[in-house]
Short mmCIF file of C-alpha atoms and ligand atoms in Angstrom, two decimals:
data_model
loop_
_atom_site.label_atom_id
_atom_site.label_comp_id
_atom_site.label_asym_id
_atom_site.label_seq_id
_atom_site.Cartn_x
_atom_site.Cartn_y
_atom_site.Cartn_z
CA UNK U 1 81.01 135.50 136.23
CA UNK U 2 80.58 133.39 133.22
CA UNK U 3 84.01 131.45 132.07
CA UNK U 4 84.81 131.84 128.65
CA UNK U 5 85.10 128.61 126.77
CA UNK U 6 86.31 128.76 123.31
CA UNK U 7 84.49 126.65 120.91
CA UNK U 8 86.33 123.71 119.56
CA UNK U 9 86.53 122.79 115.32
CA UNK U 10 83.22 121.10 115.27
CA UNK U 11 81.64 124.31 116.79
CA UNK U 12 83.74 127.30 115.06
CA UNK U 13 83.38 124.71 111.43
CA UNK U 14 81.10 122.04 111.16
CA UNK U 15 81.55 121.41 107.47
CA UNK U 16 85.70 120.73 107.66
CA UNK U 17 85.45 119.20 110.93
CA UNK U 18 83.05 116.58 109.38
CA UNK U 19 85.47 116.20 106.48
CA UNK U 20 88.03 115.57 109.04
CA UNK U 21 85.98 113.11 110.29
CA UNK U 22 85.46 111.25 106.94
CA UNK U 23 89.15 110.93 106.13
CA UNK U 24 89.90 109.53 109.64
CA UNK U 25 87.59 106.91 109.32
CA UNK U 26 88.81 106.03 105.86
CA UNK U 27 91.98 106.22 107.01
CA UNK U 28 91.06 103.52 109.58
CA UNK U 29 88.56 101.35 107.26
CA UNK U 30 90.86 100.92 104.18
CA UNK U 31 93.99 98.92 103.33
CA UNK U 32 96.30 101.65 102.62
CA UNK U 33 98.93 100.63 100.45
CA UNK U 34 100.44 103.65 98.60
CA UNK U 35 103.65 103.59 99.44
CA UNK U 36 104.81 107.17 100.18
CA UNK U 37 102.07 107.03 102.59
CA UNK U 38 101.89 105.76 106.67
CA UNK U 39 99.79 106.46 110.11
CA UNK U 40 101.91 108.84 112.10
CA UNK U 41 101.47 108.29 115.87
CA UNK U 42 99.24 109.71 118.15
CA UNK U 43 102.21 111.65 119.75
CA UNK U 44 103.77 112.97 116.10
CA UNK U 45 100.28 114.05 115.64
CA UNK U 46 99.67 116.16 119.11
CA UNK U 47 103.15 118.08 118.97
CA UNK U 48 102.03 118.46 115.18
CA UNK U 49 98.84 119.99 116.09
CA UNK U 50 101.10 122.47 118.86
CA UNK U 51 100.64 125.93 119.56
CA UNK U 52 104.19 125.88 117.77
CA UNK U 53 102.11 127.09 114.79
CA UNK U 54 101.75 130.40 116.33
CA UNK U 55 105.84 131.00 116.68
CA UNK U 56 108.22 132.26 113.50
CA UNK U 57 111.97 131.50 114.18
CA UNK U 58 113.56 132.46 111.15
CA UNK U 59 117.42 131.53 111.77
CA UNK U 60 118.79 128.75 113.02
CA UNK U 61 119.09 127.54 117.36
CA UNK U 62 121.02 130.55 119.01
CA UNK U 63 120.80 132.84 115.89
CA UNK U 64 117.15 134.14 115.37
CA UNK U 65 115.33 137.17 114.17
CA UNK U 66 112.80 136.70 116.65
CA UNK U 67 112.69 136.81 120.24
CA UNK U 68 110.56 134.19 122.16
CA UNK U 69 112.79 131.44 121.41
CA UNK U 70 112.73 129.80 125.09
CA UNK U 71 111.12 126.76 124.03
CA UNK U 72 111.47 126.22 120.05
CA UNK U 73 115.62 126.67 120.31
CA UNK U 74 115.43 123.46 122.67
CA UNK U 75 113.07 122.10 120.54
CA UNK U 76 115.06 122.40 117.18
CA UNK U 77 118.13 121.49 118.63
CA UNK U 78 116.41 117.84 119.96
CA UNK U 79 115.11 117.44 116.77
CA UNK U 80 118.49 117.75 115.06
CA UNK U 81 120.68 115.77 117.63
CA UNK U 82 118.14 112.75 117.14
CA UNK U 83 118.13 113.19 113.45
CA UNK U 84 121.96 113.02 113.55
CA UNK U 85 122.00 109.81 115.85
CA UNK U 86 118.98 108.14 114.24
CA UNK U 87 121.60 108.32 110.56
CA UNK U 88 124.93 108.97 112.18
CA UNK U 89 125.16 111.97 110.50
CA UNK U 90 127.23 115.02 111.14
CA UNK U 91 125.10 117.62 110.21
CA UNK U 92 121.42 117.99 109.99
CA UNK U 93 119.19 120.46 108.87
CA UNK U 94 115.06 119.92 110.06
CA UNK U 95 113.91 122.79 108.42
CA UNK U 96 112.96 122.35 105.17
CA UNK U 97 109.29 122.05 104.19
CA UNK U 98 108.89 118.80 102.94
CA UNK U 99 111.13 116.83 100.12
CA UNK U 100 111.12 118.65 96.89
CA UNK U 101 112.01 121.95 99.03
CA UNK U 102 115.25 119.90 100.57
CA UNK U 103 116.22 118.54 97.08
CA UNK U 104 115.86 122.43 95.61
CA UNK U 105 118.13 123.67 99.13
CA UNK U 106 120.51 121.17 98.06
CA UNK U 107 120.86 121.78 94.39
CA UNK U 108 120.95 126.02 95.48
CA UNK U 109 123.55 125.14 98.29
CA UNK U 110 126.06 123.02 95.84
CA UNK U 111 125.82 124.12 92.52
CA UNK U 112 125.29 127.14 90.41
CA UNK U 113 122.07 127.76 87.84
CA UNK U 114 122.85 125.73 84.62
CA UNK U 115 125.24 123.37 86.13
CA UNK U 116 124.79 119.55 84.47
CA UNK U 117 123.02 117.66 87.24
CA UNK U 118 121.76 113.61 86.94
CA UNK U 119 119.43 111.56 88.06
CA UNK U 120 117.29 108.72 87.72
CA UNK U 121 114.92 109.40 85.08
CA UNK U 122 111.02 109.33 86.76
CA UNK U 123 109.66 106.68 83.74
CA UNK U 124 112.23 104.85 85.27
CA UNK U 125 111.37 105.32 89.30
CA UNK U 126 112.99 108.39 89.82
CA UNK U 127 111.76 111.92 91.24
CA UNK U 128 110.68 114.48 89.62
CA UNK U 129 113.09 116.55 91.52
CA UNK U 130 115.74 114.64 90.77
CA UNK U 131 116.31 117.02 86.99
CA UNK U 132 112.86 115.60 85.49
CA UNK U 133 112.06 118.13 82.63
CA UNK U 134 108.73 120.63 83.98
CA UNK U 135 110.26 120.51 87.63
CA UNK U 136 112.13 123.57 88.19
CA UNK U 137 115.39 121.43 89.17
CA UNK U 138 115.29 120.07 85.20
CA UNK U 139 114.40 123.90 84.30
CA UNK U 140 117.45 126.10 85.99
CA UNK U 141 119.52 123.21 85.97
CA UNK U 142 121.02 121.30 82.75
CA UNK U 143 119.86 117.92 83.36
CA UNK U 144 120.89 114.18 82.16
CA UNK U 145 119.02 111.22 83.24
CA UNK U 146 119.98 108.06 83.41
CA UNK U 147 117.42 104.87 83.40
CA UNK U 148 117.06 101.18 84.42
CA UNK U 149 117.86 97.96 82.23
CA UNK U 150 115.41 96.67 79.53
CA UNK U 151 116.22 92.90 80.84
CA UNK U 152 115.88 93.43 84.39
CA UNK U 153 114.40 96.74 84.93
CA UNK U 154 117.51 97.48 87.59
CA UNK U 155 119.32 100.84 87.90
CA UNK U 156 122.49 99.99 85.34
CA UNK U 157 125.54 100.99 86.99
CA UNK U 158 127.15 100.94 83.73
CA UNK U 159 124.87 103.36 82.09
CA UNK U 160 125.21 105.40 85.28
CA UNK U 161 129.31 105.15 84.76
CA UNK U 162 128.98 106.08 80.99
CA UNK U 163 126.64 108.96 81.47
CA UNK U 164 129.00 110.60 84.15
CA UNK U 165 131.99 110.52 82.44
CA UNK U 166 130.74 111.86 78.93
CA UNK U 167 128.60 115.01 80.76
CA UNK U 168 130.79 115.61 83.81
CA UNK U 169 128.10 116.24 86.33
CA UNK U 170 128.71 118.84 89.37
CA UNK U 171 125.94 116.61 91.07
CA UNK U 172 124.25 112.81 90.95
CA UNK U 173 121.66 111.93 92.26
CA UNK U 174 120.62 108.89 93.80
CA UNK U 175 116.95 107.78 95.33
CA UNK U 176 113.92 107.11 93.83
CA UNK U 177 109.85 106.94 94.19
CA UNK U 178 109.22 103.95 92.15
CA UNK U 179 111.85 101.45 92.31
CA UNK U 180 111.58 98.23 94.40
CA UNK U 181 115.41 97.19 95.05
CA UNK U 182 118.90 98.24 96.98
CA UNK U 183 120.30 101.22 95.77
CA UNK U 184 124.05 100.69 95.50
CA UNK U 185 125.38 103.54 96.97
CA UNK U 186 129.14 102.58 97.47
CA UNK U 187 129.17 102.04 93.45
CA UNK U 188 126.95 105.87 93.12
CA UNK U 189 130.15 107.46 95.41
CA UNK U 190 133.16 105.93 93.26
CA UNK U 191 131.42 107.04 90.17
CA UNK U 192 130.37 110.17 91.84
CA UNK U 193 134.17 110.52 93.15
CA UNK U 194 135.65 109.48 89.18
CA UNK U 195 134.12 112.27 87.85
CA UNK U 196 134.62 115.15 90.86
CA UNK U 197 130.42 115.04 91.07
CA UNK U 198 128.66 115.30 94.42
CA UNK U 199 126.84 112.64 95.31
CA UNK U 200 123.16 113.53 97.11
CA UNK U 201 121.33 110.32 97.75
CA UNK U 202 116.97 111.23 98.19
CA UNK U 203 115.94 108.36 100.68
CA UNK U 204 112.54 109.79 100.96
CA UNK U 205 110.84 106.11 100.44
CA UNK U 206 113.01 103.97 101.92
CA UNK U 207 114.67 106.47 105.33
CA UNK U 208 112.71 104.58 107.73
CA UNK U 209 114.41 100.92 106.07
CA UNK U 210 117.41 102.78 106.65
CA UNK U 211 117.08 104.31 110.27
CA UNK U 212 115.71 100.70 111.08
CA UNK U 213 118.87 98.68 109.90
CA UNK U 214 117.18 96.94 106.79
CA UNK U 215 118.83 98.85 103.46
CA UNK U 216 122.00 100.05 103.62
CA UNK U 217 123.02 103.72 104.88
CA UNK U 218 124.23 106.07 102.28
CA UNK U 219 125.53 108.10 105.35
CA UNK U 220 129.22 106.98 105.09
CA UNK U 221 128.79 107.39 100.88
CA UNK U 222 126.81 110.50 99.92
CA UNK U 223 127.51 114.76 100.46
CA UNK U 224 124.64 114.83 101.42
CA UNK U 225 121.09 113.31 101.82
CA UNK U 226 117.83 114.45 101.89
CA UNK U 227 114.40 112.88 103.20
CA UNK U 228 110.64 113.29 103.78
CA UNK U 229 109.88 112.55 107.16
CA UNK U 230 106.06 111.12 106.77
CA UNK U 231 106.76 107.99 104.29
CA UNK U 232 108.42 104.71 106.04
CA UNK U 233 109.74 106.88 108.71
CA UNK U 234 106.33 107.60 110.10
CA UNK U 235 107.01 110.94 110.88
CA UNK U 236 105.36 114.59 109.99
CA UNK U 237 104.54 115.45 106.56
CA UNK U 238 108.14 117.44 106.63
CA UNK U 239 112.19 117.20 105.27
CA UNK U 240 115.54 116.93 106.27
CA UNK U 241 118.87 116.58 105.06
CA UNK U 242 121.80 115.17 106.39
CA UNK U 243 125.29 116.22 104.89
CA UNK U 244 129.15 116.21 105.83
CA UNK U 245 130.09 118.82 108.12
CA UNK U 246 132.34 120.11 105.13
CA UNK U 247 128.70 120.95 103.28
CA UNK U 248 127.22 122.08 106.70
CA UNK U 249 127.40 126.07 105.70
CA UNK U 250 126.08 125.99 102.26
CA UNK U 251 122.91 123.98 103.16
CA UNK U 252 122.04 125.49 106.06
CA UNK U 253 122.54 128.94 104.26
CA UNK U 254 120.24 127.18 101.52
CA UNK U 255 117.86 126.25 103.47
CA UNK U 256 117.41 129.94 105.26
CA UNK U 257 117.78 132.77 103.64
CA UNK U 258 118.17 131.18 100.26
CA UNK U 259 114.96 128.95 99.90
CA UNK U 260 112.67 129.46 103.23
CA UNK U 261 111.49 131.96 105.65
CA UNK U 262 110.45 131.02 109.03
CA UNK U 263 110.64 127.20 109.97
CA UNK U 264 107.31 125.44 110.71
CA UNK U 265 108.26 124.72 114.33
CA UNK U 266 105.34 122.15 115.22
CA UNK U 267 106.51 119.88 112.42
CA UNK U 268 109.77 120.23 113.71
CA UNK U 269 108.99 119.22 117.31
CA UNK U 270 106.52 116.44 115.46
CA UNK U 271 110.02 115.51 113.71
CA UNK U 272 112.25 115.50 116.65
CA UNK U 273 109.08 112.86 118.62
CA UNK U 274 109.00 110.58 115.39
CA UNK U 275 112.93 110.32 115.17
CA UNK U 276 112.99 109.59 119.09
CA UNK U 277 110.44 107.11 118.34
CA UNK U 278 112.66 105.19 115.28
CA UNK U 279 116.00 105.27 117.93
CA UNK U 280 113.35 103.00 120.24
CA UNK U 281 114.43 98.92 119.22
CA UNK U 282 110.26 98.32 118.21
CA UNK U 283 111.47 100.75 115.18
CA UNK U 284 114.14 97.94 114.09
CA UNK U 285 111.33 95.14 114.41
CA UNK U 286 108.93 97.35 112.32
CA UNK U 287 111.19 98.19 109.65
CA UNK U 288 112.36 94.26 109.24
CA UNK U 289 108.82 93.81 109.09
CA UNK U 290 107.82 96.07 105.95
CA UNK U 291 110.32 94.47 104.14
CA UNK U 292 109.30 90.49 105.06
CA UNK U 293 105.52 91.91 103.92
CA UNK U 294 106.66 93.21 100.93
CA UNK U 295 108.32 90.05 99.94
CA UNK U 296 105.34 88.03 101.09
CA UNK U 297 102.59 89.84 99.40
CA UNK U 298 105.27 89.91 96.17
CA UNK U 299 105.07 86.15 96.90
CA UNK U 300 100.97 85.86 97.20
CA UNK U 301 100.74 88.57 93.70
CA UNK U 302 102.87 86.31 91.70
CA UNK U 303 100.91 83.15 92.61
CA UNK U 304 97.90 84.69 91.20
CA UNK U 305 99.43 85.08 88.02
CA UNK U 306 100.90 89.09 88.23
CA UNK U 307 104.04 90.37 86.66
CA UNK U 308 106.05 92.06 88.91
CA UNK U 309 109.04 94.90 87.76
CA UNK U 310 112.25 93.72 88.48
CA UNK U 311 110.56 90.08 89.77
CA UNK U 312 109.48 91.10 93.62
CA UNK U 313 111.19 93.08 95.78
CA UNK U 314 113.69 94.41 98.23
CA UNK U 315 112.24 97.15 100.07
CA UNK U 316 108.98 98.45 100.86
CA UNK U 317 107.36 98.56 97.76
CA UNK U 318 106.05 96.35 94.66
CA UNK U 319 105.50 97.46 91.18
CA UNK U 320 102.37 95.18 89.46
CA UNK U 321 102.54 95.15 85.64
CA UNK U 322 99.12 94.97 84.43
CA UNK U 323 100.13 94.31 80.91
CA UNK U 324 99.33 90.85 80.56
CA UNK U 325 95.50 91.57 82.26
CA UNK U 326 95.39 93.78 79.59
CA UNK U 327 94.00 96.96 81.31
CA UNK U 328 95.42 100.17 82.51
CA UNK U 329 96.88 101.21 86.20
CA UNK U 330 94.41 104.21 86.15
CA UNK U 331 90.97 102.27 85.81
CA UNK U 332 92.40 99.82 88.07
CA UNK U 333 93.28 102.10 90.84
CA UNK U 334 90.14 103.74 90.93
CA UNK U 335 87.92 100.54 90.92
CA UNK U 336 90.02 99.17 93.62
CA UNK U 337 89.66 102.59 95.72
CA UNK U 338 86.01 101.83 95.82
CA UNK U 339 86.52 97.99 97.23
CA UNK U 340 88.23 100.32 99.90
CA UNK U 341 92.31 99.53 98.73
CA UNK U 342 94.04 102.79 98.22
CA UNK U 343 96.82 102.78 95.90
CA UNK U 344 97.99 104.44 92.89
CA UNK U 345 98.19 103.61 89.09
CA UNK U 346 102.25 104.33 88.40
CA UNK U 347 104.43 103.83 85.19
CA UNK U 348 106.61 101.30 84.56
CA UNK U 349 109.86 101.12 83.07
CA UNK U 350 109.59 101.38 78.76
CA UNK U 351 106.02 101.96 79.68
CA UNK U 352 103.86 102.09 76.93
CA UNK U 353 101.41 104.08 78.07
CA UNK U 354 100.70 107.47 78.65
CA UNK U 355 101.73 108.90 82.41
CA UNK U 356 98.59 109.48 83.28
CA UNK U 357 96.79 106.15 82.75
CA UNK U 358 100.31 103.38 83.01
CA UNK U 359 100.08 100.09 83.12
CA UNK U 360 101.80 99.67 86.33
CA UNK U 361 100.57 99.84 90.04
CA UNK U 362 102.64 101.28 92.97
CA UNK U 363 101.79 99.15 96.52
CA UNK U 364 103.86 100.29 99.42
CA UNK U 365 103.63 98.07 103.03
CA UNK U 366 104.69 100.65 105.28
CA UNK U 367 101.45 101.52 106.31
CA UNK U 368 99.79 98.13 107.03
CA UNK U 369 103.13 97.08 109.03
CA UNK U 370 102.26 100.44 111.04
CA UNK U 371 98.78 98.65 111.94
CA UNK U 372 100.88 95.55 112.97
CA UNK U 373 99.70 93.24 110.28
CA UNK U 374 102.09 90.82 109.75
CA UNK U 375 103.20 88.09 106.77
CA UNK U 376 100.14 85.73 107.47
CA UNK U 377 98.04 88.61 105.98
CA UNK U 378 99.82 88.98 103.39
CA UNK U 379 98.01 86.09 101.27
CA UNK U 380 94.57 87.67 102.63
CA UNK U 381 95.70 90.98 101.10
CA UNK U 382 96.80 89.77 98.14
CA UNK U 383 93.50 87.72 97.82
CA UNK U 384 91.74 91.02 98.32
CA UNK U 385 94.25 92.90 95.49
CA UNK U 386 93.44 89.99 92.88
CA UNK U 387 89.28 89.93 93.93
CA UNK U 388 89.45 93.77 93.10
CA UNK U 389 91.25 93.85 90.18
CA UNK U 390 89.48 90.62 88.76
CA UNK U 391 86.18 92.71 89.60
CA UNK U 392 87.70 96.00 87.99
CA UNK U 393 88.22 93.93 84.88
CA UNK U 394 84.38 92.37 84.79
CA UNK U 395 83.03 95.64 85.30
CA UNK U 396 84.70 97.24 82.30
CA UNK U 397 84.26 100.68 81.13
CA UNK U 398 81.19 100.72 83.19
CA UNK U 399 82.84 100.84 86.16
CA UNK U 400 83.34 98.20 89.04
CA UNK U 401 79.75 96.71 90.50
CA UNK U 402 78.83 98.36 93.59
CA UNK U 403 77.93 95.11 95.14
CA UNK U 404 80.95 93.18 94.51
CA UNK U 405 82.97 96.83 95.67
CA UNK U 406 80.50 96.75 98.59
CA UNK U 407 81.03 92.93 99.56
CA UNK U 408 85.15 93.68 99.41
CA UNK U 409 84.76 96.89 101.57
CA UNK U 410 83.45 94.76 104.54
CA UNK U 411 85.92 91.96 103.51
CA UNK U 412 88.75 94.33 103.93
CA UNK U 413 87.20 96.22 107.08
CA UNK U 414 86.79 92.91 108.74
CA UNK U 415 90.54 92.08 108.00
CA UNK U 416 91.74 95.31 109.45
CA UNK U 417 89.17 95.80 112.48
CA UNK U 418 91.72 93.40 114.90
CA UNK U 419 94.60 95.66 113.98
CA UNK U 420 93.86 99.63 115.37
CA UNK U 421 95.65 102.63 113.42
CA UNK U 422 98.25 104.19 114.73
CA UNK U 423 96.93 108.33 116.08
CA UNK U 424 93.39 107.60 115.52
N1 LIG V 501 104.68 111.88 95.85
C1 LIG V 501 105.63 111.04 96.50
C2 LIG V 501 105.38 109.61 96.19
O1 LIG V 501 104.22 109.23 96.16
O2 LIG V 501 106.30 108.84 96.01
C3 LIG V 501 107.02 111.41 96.19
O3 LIG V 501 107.19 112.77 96.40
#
């Protein structure tokens, strides 16, 4: 008798398994610098791809809708016993979706619709979940925002201080997507505590920094926290949030019924392998390492002559100011895309320019560090950055030259060939 032998992706769908194809090879050709971005590991990515997708769990470990729960119970409770260790938390949830569905859980789990909610504004670095106006946290909630300093372009505590005490928030919020220094979280919790607000800190960008022992925790500080998984903690595109055990109720009840259905159980057994993998001591060396990059290449941009917000940098990320080159993020970004350097055109503080074309650039290190590039290539990155950008600005509004974009490609693929991507 015949076996059967189910045809595989190429087979069933040539067209999206070539696709497939294409992005893994850019993903291993290019410098990849945006910095919510990272190469997830080859075992994230095989309990990602599980038959897990095939199970619904609605509930929680020990308290399902669904019978079959041999294997996933196990499986979510490793996933939130690591999470708890990896932050020293006392309560974690792994079930939300990704980021903005944790921030959402939290706002439904601690306050009620039209409550006065703050948060950094997103001009300013901050999230658009964080109360920005056409995100449905700045829509059901009222929202105040509070900015960063013309001088310095930090987070003014002052401001923060003000702010709090004249509106009287039920919640602050502190974390952002664009900002390249220490959050202060002790100062966030006695304002927070001043004014009887919750304090919810979003360390999306920087958890890994944090699980790694290079920013400060705001474990000991905030109600609660909330976090993508995929960014510098090289995890699943997924969330989490970590709260008191005093909170532990009214998130979870968030969470599921109140914002989910049925948990995506392969991200959460992807989530429970990449938090394993950060409690390993290479996660320490790796996370000290995206920060020493960050200040080198911050080091290398300014020698060539480019503003930086805030002057360089503490964490993972760099903000270039393309003011004084005179020229947009947006053309930029997309001229430097085709010399093979992903990254994205991003606003600046006071930014002049419209959202969608800034005149700032967003470069993130997490993923380079990933590939085990280290400092010394930091000057050969930069040189790339500055070659791009210098070629951006000769092509004009015609567009970069396709041999200059062609000679950088093979530049940057020669750079990165010695240093293999992580799950490819
Ligand atoms: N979109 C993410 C980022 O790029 O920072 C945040 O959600």
């Amino acid at each position: 008798m015949e076996s059967h032998r189910e045809p595989d992706l190429r087979e069933v769908d040539p067209e999206i398994a070539a696709l497939i194809e294409g992005e893994d090879r850019r993903q291993r050709e290019s410098l990849r610098l945006i910095a919510s971005e990272n190469y997830a590991s080859k075992a994230v990515l095989e309990a990602s791809a599980s038959t897990l997708t095939n199970k619904y769990a609605e509930g929680y470990p020990g308290r399902r809708y669904y019978e079959g729960m041999d294997f996933v119970d196990p499986i979510e409770r490793l996933a939130i016993d690591r999470a708890k260790r990896l932050f020293g938390a006392e309560h974690a949830n792994v079930q939300p979706y990704s980021g903005s569905p944790a921030n959402l859980a939290v706002l439904l789990g601690l306050c009620a619709p039209g409550d006065t909610i703050m948060g950094l504004s997103l001009p300013a670095g901050g999230h658009l979940t964080h109360g920005w106006k056409v995100s449905a946290t700045g829509i059901y909630y009222h929202s105040v925002q509070y900015g960063v300093r013309r001088e310095d372009h930090r987070i003014d505590m002052d401001q923060v201080r003000d702010l709090a005490r004249e509106q009287r928030p039920k919640l602050i919020w502190c974390g952002h997507s664009a900002y390249p220094r220490l959050l202060d979280f002790e100062a966030f919790a006695a304002i927070a505590q001043e004014v009887g607000a919750y304090l919810v800190a979003d360390i999306a960008h920087i958890a890994g920094l944090i699980a790694g022992g290079v920013h400060p925790s705001p474990i000991p500080h905030a109600d609660a926290v909330t976090t993508t998984t995929h960014k510098t903690l090289r995890g699943p595109r997924g969330g989490l949030i970590l709260c008191k055990a005093e909170h532990a109720a009214k998130i979870d009840k968030a969470v599921f019924p109140g914002l989910q259905g049925g948990p995506h159980n392969h991200t959460t057994a992807a989530k429970a392998v990449a938090f394993h993998e950060a409690l390993q001591p290479a996660f320490k060396a790796y996370a000290a390492q995206i920060v020493a990059n960050a200040k080198a290449l911050a080091a290398r941009l300014i020698e060539r002559g480019y503003d930086l917000v805030t002057g360089g940098t503490d964490n993972h990320l760099l903000l270039v100011d393309l003011t004084r080159q005179g020229v947009g993020g947006r053309k930029v970004a997309r001229d430097l895309n085709a010399c093979g350097i992903e990254l994205n055109a991003n606003s600046i503080p006071f930014d002049p320019r419209k959202p969608f074309d800034p005149s700032g650039l967003r470069i993130g290190l997490a993923s380079v560090t990933s590939r085990g590039l280290g400092e010394a290539a930091m000057d050969g990155i930069a040189g790339v950055i500055d070659a791009g950008i210098k070629a951006s600005l000769a092509g004009g509004a015609e567009g970069i030259d396709p041999a200059a974009a062609e000679r950088l490609k093979g530049q940057i693929r020669e750079m990165l060939a010695p240093f293999p991507a992580p799950g490819l």
